[in-house]
PDB file of C-alpha atoms in Angstrom:
ATOM      1  CA  GLU A  19      -7.229   8.192   5.552  1.00 77.00           C
ATOM      2  CA  PRO A  20      -7.489   4.551   6.666  1.00 81.00           C
ATOM      3  CA  GLU A  21      -4.382   3.156   8.300  1.00 91.00           C
ATOM      4  CA  VAL A  22      -3.008  -0.022   9.771  1.00 95.00           C
ATOM      5  CA  THR A  23      -2.807   0.115  13.555  1.00 95.00           C
ATOM      6  CA  GLN A  24      -0.675  -2.000  15.884  1.00 97.00           C
ATOM      7  CA  THR A  25      -0.649  -2.591  19.616  1.00 96.00           C
ATOM      8  CA  PRO A  26       1.263  -2.367  21.793  1.00 96.00           C
ATOM      9  CA  SER A  27       3.788   0.128  20.518  1.00 95.00           C
ATOM     10  CA  HIS A  28       6.446  -1.357  22.789  1.00 96.00           C
ATOM     11  CA  GLN A  29       6.506  -4.756  24.478  1.00 97.00           C
ATOM     12  CA  VAL A  30       9.150  -5.866  26.945  1.00 98.00           C
ATOM     13  CA  THR A  31       9.245  -9.529  27.873  1.00 97.00           C
ATOM     14  CA  GLN A  32      11.466 -12.090  29.515  1.00 97.00           C
ATOM     15  CA  MET A  33      13.149 -14.757  27.431  1.00 97.00           C
ATOM     16  CA  GLY A  34      10.945 -17.835  27.179  1.00 97.00           C
ATOM     17  CA  GLN A  35       7.690 -15.937  27.612  1.00 97.00           C
ATOM     18  CA  GLU A  36       4.881 -15.860  25.082  1.00 98.00           C
ATOM     19  CA  VAL A  37       3.970 -12.596  23.387  1.00 98.00           C
ATOM     20  CA  ILE A  38       1.066 -11.659  21.144  1.00 97.00           C
ATOM     21  CA  LEU A  39       1.404  -8.700  18.836  1.00 98.00           C
ATOM     22  CA  ARG A  40      -1.822  -7.251  17.532  1.00 97.00           C
ATOM     23  CA  CYS A  41      -2.692  -5.531  14.295  1.00 97.00           C
ATOM     24  CA  VAL A  42      -5.855  -4.064  12.838  1.00 97.00           C
ATOM     25  CA  PRO A  43      -5.470  -4.013   9.050  1.00 96.00           C
ATOM     26  CA  ILE A  44      -7.291  -1.553   6.818  1.00 94.00           C
ATOM     27  CA  SER A  45     -10.922  -2.624   6.759  1.00 91.00           C
ATOM     28  CA  ASN A  46     -11.402  -3.586   3.095  1.00 90.00           C
ATOM     29  CA  HIS A  47      -8.010  -5.296   2.793  1.00 92.00           C
ATOM     30  CA  LEU A  48      -7.915  -9.060   2.425  1.00 90.00           C
ATOM     31  CA  TYR A  49      -4.192  -9.846   2.468  1.00 92.00           C
ATOM     32  CA  PHE A  50      -2.073  -9.528   5.561  1.00 94.00           C
ATOM     33  CA  TYR A  51       1.612  -9.680   6.286  1.00 95.00           C
ATOM     34  CA  TRP A  52       4.092  -9.570   9.122  1.00 97.00           C
ATOM     35  CA  TYR A  53       7.601  -8.229   8.650  1.00 97.00           C
ATOM     36  CA  ARG A  54      10.335  -7.566  11.160  1.00 96.00           C
ATOM     37  CA  GLN A  55      13.243  -5.178  11.325  1.00 93.00           C
ATOM     38  CA  ILE A  56      16.138  -5.825  13.647  1.00 93.00           C
ATOM     39  CA  LEU A  57      17.617  -2.516  14.776  1.00 88.00           C
ATOM     40  CA  GLY A  58      19.651  -0.947  11.994  1.00 83.00           C
ATOM     41  CA  GLN A  59      18.935  -3.721   9.514  1.00 86.00           C
ATOM     42  CA  LYS A  60      16.585  -4.193   6.601  1.00 88.00           C
ATOM     43  CA  VAL A  61      12.925  -5.083   6.789  1.00 92.00           C
ATOM     44  CA  GLU A  62      12.450  -8.859   6.450  1.00 94.00           C
ATOM     45  CA  PHE A  63       9.354 -10.781   5.429  1.00 95.00           C
ATOM     46  CA  LEU A  64       7.954 -13.215   7.971  1.00 97.00           C
ATOM     47  CA  VAL A  65       4.585 -14.447   6.744  1.00 96.00           C
ATOM     48  CA  SER A  66       1.662 -13.675   4.462  1.00 93.00           C
ATOM     49  CA  PHE A  67      -1.946 -14.619   5.199  1.00 93.00           C
ATOM     50  CA  TYR A  68      -5.141 -14.793   3.187  1.00 91.00           C
ATOM     51  CA  ASN A  69      -8.527 -16.400   3.725  1.00 89.00           C
ATOM     52  CA  ASN A  70      -7.523 -17.627   7.167  1.00 91.00           C
ATOM     53  CA  GLU A  71      -4.506 -19.474   5.867  1.00 92.00           C
ATOM     54  CA  ILE A  72      -0.796 -18.841   5.649  1.00 93.00           C
ATOM     55  CA  SER A  73       0.138 -18.242   2.018  1.00 91.00           C
ATOM     56  CA  GLU A  74       3.890 -18.079   2.436  1.00 91.00           C
ATOM     57  CA  LYS A  75       6.360 -17.985   5.290  1.00 93.00           C
ATOM     58  CA  SER A  76      10.048 -17.299   5.505  1.00 93.00           C
ATOM     59  CA  GLU A  77      12.655 -19.460   7.161  1.00 92.00           C
ATOM     60  CA  ILE A  78      12.534 -17.053  10.110  1.00 93.00           C
ATOM     61  CA  PHE A  79       8.918 -18.059  10.756  1.00 96.00           C
ATOM     62  CA  ASP A  80       9.592 -21.312  12.580  1.00 93.00           C
ATOM     63  CA  ASP A  81       7.378 -23.361  14.907  1.00 94.00           C
ATOM     64  CA  GLN A  82       7.655 -20.696  17.619  1.00 96.00           C
ATOM     65  CA  PHE A  83       5.636 -18.302  15.483  1.00 97.00           C
ATOM     66  CA  SER A  84       1.952 -18.426  14.626  1.00 97.00           C
ATOM     67  CA  VAL A  85      -0.572 -16.048  13.125  1.00 97.00           C
ATOM     68  CA  GLU A  86      -4.294 -15.815  13.551  1.00 95.00           C
ATOM     69  CA  ARG A  87      -7.236 -13.723  12.514  1.00 92.00           C
ATOM     70  CA  PRO A  88      -9.400 -14.264  15.588  1.00 87.00           C
ATOM     71  CA  ASP A  89     -12.222 -12.012  14.417  1.00 87.00           C
ATOM     72  CA  GLY A  90     -13.149  -9.793  11.509  1.00 79.00           C
ATOM     73  CA  SER A  91     -10.747  -7.023  12.354  1.00 87.00           C
ATOM     74  CA  ASN A  92      -7.669  -8.249  14.228  1.00 93.00           C
ATOM     75  CA  PHE A  93      -4.601 -10.041  12.916  1.00 96.00           C
ATOM     76  CA  THR A  94      -2.161 -11.364  15.482  1.00 97.00           C
ATOM     77  CA  LEU A  95       1.376 -12.663  15.593  1.00 98.00           C
ATOM     78  CA  LYS A  96       2.224 -14.979  18.473  1.00 98.00           C
ATOM     79  CA  ILE A  97       5.719 -15.919  19.529  1.00 97.00           C
ATOM     80  CA  ARG A  98       5.404 -18.905  21.813  1.00 96.00           C
ATOM     81  CA  SER A  99       8.752 -18.836  23.602  1.00 95.00           C
ATOM     82  CA  THR A 100      10.702 -15.672  22.946  1.00 97.00           C
ATOM     83  CA  LYS A 101      14.445 -15.637  22.401  1.00 96.00           C
ATOM     84  CA  LEU A 102      16.866 -12.753  22.736  1.00 97.00           C
ATOM     85  CA  GLU A 103      17.231 -12.666  18.960  1.00 95.00           C
ATOM     86  CA  ASP A 104      13.505 -12.029  18.559  1.00 97.00           C
ATOM     87  CA  SER A 105      14.109  -8.471  19.732  1.00 97.00           C
ATOM     88  CA  ALA A 106      13.106  -6.348  16.763  1.00 97.00           C
ATOM     89  CA  MET A 107      10.482  -4.017  15.377  1.00 95.00           C
ATOM     90  CA  TYR A 108       7.544  -6.014  14.045  1.00 97.00           C
ATOM     91  CA  PHE A 109       5.467  -4.463  11.285  1.00 97.00           C
ATOM     92  CA  CYS A 110       2.060  -5.560  10.160  1.00 97.00           C
ATOM     93  CA  ALA A 111       1.004  -4.734   6.598  1.00 96.00           C
ATOM     94  CA  SER A 112      -2.123  -5.221   4.547  1.00 94.00           C
ATOM     95  CA  SER A 113      -3.157  -4.940   0.928  1.00 92.00           C
ATOM     96  CA  VAL A 114      -6.356  -5.155  -1.070  1.00 89.00           C
ATOM     97  CA  GLU A 115      -5.504  -7.708  -3.729  1.00 82.00           C
ATOM     98  CA  GLY A 116      -2.261  -9.353  -2.690  1.00 77.00           C
ATOM     99  CA  THR A 117      -0.739  -9.137  -6.151  1.00 79.00           C
ATOM    100  CA  SER A 118       2.871  -8.164  -6.715  1.00 75.00           C
ATOM    101  CA  THR A 119       1.863  -4.649  -7.811  1.00 78.00           C
ATOM    102  CA  ASP A 120      -0.610  -4.024  -5.019  1.00 82.00           C
ATOM    103  CA  THR A 121       0.505  -1.499  -2.425  1.00 87.00           C
ATOM    104  CA  GLN A 122       1.208  -2.882   1.009  1.00 91.00           C
ATOM    105  CA  TYR A 123       0.355  -0.459   3.776  1.00 93.00           C
ATOM    106  CA  PHE A 124       2.454  -0.753   6.903  1.00 94.00           C
ATOM    107  CA  GLY A 125       1.504  -0.087  10.488  1.00 95.00           C
ATOM    108  CA  PRO A 126       3.720   1.902  12.872  1.00 93.00           C
ATOM    109  CA  GLY A 127       5.216  -1.256  14.331  1.00 95.00           C
ATOM    110  CA  THR A 128       5.617  -2.906  17.714  1.00 97.00           C
ATOM    111  CA  ARG A 129       9.050  -2.761  19.260  1.00 96.00           C
ATOM    112  CA  LEU A 130       9.667  -6.087  20.994  1.00 98.00           C
ATOM    113  CA  THR A 131      12.441  -6.213  23.551  1.00 97.00           C
ATOM    114  CA  VAL A 132      13.356  -9.637  24.942  1.00 97.00           C
ATOM    115  CA  LEU A 133      15.426  -9.574  28.123  1.00 97.00           C
TER     116      LEU A 133
ATOM    117  CA  GLN B  11      18.844 -14.722  -5.925  1.00 59.00           C
ATOM    118  CA  GLN B  12      16.098 -13.157  -3.827  1.00 70.00           C
ATOM    119  CA  GLN B  13      18.332 -10.333  -2.601  1.00 88.00           C
ATOM    120  CA  VAL B  14      18.028  -6.685  -3.446  1.00 94.00           C
ATOM    121  CA  LYS B  15      21.290  -4.792  -3.016  1.00 95.00           C
ATOM    122  CA  GLN B  16      21.127  -1.127  -2.081  1.00 96.00           C
ATOM    123  CA  SER B  17      23.747   1.605  -1.931  1.00 96.00           C
ATOM    124  CA  PRO B  18      24.916   3.815  -0.407  1.00 97.00           C
ATOM    125  CA  GLN B  19      24.267   2.907   3.207  1.00 96.00           C
ATOM    126  CA  SER B  20      24.166   6.580   4.157  1.00 97.00           C
ATOM    127  CA  LEU B  21      24.047   9.786   2.175  1.00 98.00           C
ATOM    128  CA  ILE B  22      24.441  13.435   3.078  1.00 98.00           C
ATOM    129  CA  VAL B  23      23.182  15.997   0.590  1.00 98.00           C
ATOM    130  CA  GLN B  24      22.941  19.746   0.775  1.00 98.00           C
ATOM    131  CA  LYS B  25      19.539  21.360   0.647  1.00 98.00           C
ATOM    132  CA  GLY B  26      18.533  21.891  -2.949  1.00 98.00           C
ATOM    133  CA  GLY B  27      20.816  19.145  -4.229  1.00 98.00           C
ATOM    134  CA  ILE B  28      19.981  15.838  -5.898  1.00 98.00           C
ATOM    135  CA  SER B  29      19.912  12.679  -3.804  1.00 98.00           C
ATOM    136  CA  ILE B  30      20.534   9.434  -5.668  1.00 98.00           C
ATOM    137  CA  ILE B  31      20.073   5.954  -4.215  1.00 98.00           C
ATOM    138  CA  ASN B  32      20.807   2.831  -6.221  1.00 98.00           C
ATOM    139  CA  CYS B  33      19.485  -0.717  -6.115  1.00 98.00           C
ATOM    140  CA  ALA B  34      20.221  -3.901  -8.004  1.00 97.00           C
ATOM    141  CA  TYR B  35      18.416  -7.219  -8.161  1.00 95.00           C
ATOM    142  CA  GLU B  36      19.021 -10.663  -9.600  1.00 91.00           C
ATOM    143  CA  ASN B  37      15.648 -12.358  -9.699  1.00 88.00           C
ATOM    144  CA  THR B  38      14.100 -11.758 -13.124  1.00 86.00           C
ATOM    145  CA  ALA B  39      10.700 -12.796 -11.736  1.00 85.00           C
ATOM    146  CA  PHE B  40      10.468  -9.465  -9.897  1.00 88.00           C
ATOM    147  CA  ASP B  41       7.949  -7.260 -11.672  1.00 87.00           C
ATOM    148  CA  TYR B  42       7.281  -4.436  -9.243  1.00 91.00           C
ATOM    149  CA  PHE B  43       9.789  -2.115  -7.653  1.00 94.00           C
ATOM    150  CA  PRO B  44       8.547   0.220  -4.928  1.00 94.00           C
ATOM    151  CA  TRP B  45      10.508   2.658  -2.823  1.00 97.00           C
ATOM    152  CA  TYR B  46       9.532   3.079   0.796  1.00 96.00           C
ATOM    153  CA  GLN B  47      10.338   6.018   3.064  1.00 96.00           C
ATOM    154  CA  GLN B  48      10.695   5.472   6.781  1.00 93.00           C
ATOM    155  CA  PHE B  49      10.920   8.128   9.472  1.00 93.00           C
ATOM    156  CA  PRO B  50      12.239   7.221  12.936  1.00 88.00           C
ATOM    157  CA  GLY B  51       9.648   5.355  14.976  1.00 83.00           C
ATOM    158  CA  LYS B  52       7.320   4.912  12.021  1.00 87.00           C
ATOM    159  CA  GLY B  53       6.550   2.118   9.614  1.00 89.00           C
ATOM    160  CA  PRO B  54       7.722   2.199   5.997  1.00 92.00           C
ATOM    161  CA  ALA B  55       5.424   4.208   3.733  1.00 93.00           C
ATOM    162  CA  LEU B  56       5.196   3.798  -0.023  1.00 93.00           C
ATOM    163  CA  LEU B  57       6.852   6.710  -1.803  1.00 96.00           C
ATOM    164  CA  ILE B  58       6.827   5.759  -5.465  1.00 95.00           C
ATOM    165  CA  ALA B  59       6.862   2.539  -7.486  1.00 94.00           C
ATOM    166  CA  ILE B  60       7.631   1.357 -10.999  1.00 94.00           C
ATOM    167  CA  ARG B  61       6.967  -1.636 -13.189  1.00 91.00           C
ATOM    168  CA  PRO B  62       9.691  -2.883 -15.563  1.00 88.00           C
ATOM    169  CA  ASP B  63       7.753  -1.992 -18.713  1.00 90.00           C
ATOM    170  CA  VAL B  64       8.777   1.659 -18.302  1.00 92.00           C
ATOM    171  CA  SER B  65      12.245   3.132 -17.847  1.00 94.00           C
ATOM    172  CA  GLU B  66      11.291   6.115 -15.726  1.00 96.00           C
ATOM    173  CA  LYS B  67       8.530   7.302 -13.444  1.00 96.00           C
ATOM    174  CA  LYS B  68       8.300  10.752 -11.959  1.00 97.00           C
ATOM    175  CA  GLU B  69       6.097  12.006  -9.147  1.00 96.00           C
ATOM    176  CA  GLY B  70       6.859  15.549  -8.083  1.00 97.00           C
ATOM    177  CA  ARG B  71      10.472  15.744  -6.937  1.00 98.00           C
ATOM    178  CA  PHE B  72      10.863  11.955  -6.892  1.00 98.00           C
ATOM    179  CA  THR B  73      11.930   9.949  -9.944  1.00 97.00           C
ATOM    180  CA  ILE B  74      12.640   6.251 -10.382  1.00 97.00           C
ATOM    181  CA  SER B  75      14.970   5.274 -13.196  1.00 96.00           C
ATOM    182  CA  PHE B  76      14.810   1.639 -14.241  1.00 96.00           C
ATOM    183  CA  ASN B  77      17.313  -0.323 -16.334  1.00 95.00           C
ATOM    184  CA  LYS B  78      15.853  -3.734 -17.033  1.00 93.00           C
ATOM    185  CA  SER B  79      18.857  -5.126 -18.901  1.00 93.00           C
ATOM    186  CA  ALA B  80      21.208  -4.179 -16.079  1.00 95.00           C
ATOM    187  CA  LYS B  81      18.661  -5.188 -13.412  1.00 95.00           C
ATOM    188  CA  GLN B  82      19.162  -1.891 -11.661  1.00 96.00           C
ATOM    189  CA  PHE B  83      16.894   0.884 -10.502  1.00 97.00           C
ATOM    190  CA  SER B  84      17.479   4.121  -8.698  1.00 98.00           C
ATOM    191  CA  LEU B  85      15.639   6.834  -6.815  1.00 98.00           C
ATOM    192  CA  HIS B  86      16.403  10.460  -7.558  1.00 98.00           C
ATOM    193  CA  ILE B  87      15.201  13.185  -5.225  1.00 98.00           C
ATOM    194  CA  MET B  88      15.429  16.584  -6.867  1.00 98.00           C
ATOM    195  CA  ASP B  89      15.704  19.806  -4.867  1.00 98.00           C
ATOM    196  CA  SER B  90      16.252  17.780  -1.683  1.00 98.00           C
ATOM    197  CA  GLN B  91      14.745  19.308   1.448  1.00 97.00           C
ATOM    198  CA  PRO B  92      15.452  18.780   5.167  1.00 97.00           C
ATOM    199  CA  GLY B  93      12.037  17.118   5.445  1.00 97.00           C
ATOM    200  CA  ASP B  94      13.304  14.411   3.085  1.00 98.00           C
ATOM    201  CA  SER B  95      15.746  13.245   5.772  1.00 98.00           C
ATOM    202  CA  ALA B  96      14.693   9.658   6.398  1.00 97.00           C
ATOM    203  CA  THR B  97      15.672   6.080   5.636  1.00 95.00           C
ATOM    204  CA  TYR B  98      14.805   4.925   2.149  1.00 97.00           C
ATOM    205  CA  PHE B  99      14.296   1.301   1.226  1.00 95.00           C
ATOM    206  CA  CYS B 100      14.058  -0.071  -2.260  1.00 97.00           C
ATOM    207  CA  ALA B 101      12.027  -3.236  -2.582  1.00 95.00           C
ATOM    208  CA  ALA B 102      10.899  -5.750  -5.146  1.00 93.00           C
ATOM    209  CA  SER B 103       8.107  -8.242  -5.530  1.00 89.00           C
ATOM    210  CA  GLY B 104       7.189 -10.700  -8.195  1.00 81.00           C
ATOM    211  CA  THR B 105       4.319 -12.720  -9.508  1.00 69.00           C
ATOM    212  CA  GLY B 106       4.849 -16.111  -8.002  1.00 61.00           C
ATOM    213  CA  SER B 107       2.764 -19.065  -7.050  1.00 55.00           C
ATOM    214  CA  PHE B 108       1.661 -17.929  -3.628  1.00 56.00           C
ATOM    215  CA  GLY B 109      -0.779 -15.129  -4.351  1.00 54.00           C
ATOM    216  CA  ASN B 110       0.269 -12.806  -1.545  1.00 55.00           C
ATOM    217  CA  GLU B 111       3.417 -11.383  -2.978  1.00 83.00           C
ATOM    218  CA  LYS B 112       5.953 -10.574  -0.314  1.00 89.00           C
ATOM    219  CA  LEU B 113       8.239  -7.594  -0.552  1.00 92.00           C
ATOM    220  CA  THR B 114      11.983  -8.160  -0.589  1.00 93.00           C
ATOM    221  CA  PHE B 115      13.673  -5.083   0.814  1.00 94.00           C
ATOM    222  CA  GLY B 116      17.086  -3.588   0.260  1.00 95.00           C
ATOM    223  CA  THR B 117      19.280  -2.775   3.228  1.00 93.00           C
ATOM    224  CA  GLY B 118      18.215   0.870   3.409  1.00 95.00           C
ATOM    225  CA  THR B 119      19.864   4.255   2.911  1.00 96.00           C
ATOM    226  CA  ARG B 120      19.878   6.839   5.649  1.00 96.00           C
ATOM    227  CA  LEU B 121      19.517  10.184   3.899  1.00 98.00           C
ATOM    228  CA  THR B 122      20.395  13.408   5.671  1.00 98.00           C
ATOM    229  CA  ILE B 123      19.721  16.761   4.034  1.00 98.00           C
ATOM    230  CA  ILE B 124      21.808  19.560   5.500  1.00 97.00           C
ATOM    231  CA  PRO B 125      20.907  23.250   5.220  1.00 92.00           C
TER     232      PRO B 125
END
């Protein structure tokens, strides 16, 4: 069964450093998302992406964040200058149609630890 | 208005019992209500979902009950098994103007099934 993959599984970085989290969505999916989950809290939407453009972003997704689809398979989330409060599990998700009733498939996540 | 409220925060049920998790929403634009199951170290995985034009949906031991007038929905797990021990998130999405419809998650319920 096709699945969303994410690398690395765990990333440790120093505050102020740049990190890039990578995702490979399911191959025939056209809509991509990033969510994050701070330890013990709910999953929160960060950004949605379609046709090489951001469709929607939350207030969490400030100027320090960016997303890119550098090639036909990868979808990346970049945090330019990490803060302690960026420590969280980051999930990539993808869907076929992007409608409200379309299933979003989540990857296993990248645990980001900012020291 | 975008929030989805979920209760209880944690739940312990004996094997064979019924597990019930409740959610409530305010935004009447929501038109899709999925439940996600998350095991430790894994991403959320779609368990079952419902649209507001039906009051109940059943898939195996899992049932969603939906009360549109009260803006509430609940997950019932019949004959709960130790393998059902996980964190359960209710979520909602709606047809908006952006195209990629983000999921708004509840705060999660940690379910533990004891023998």
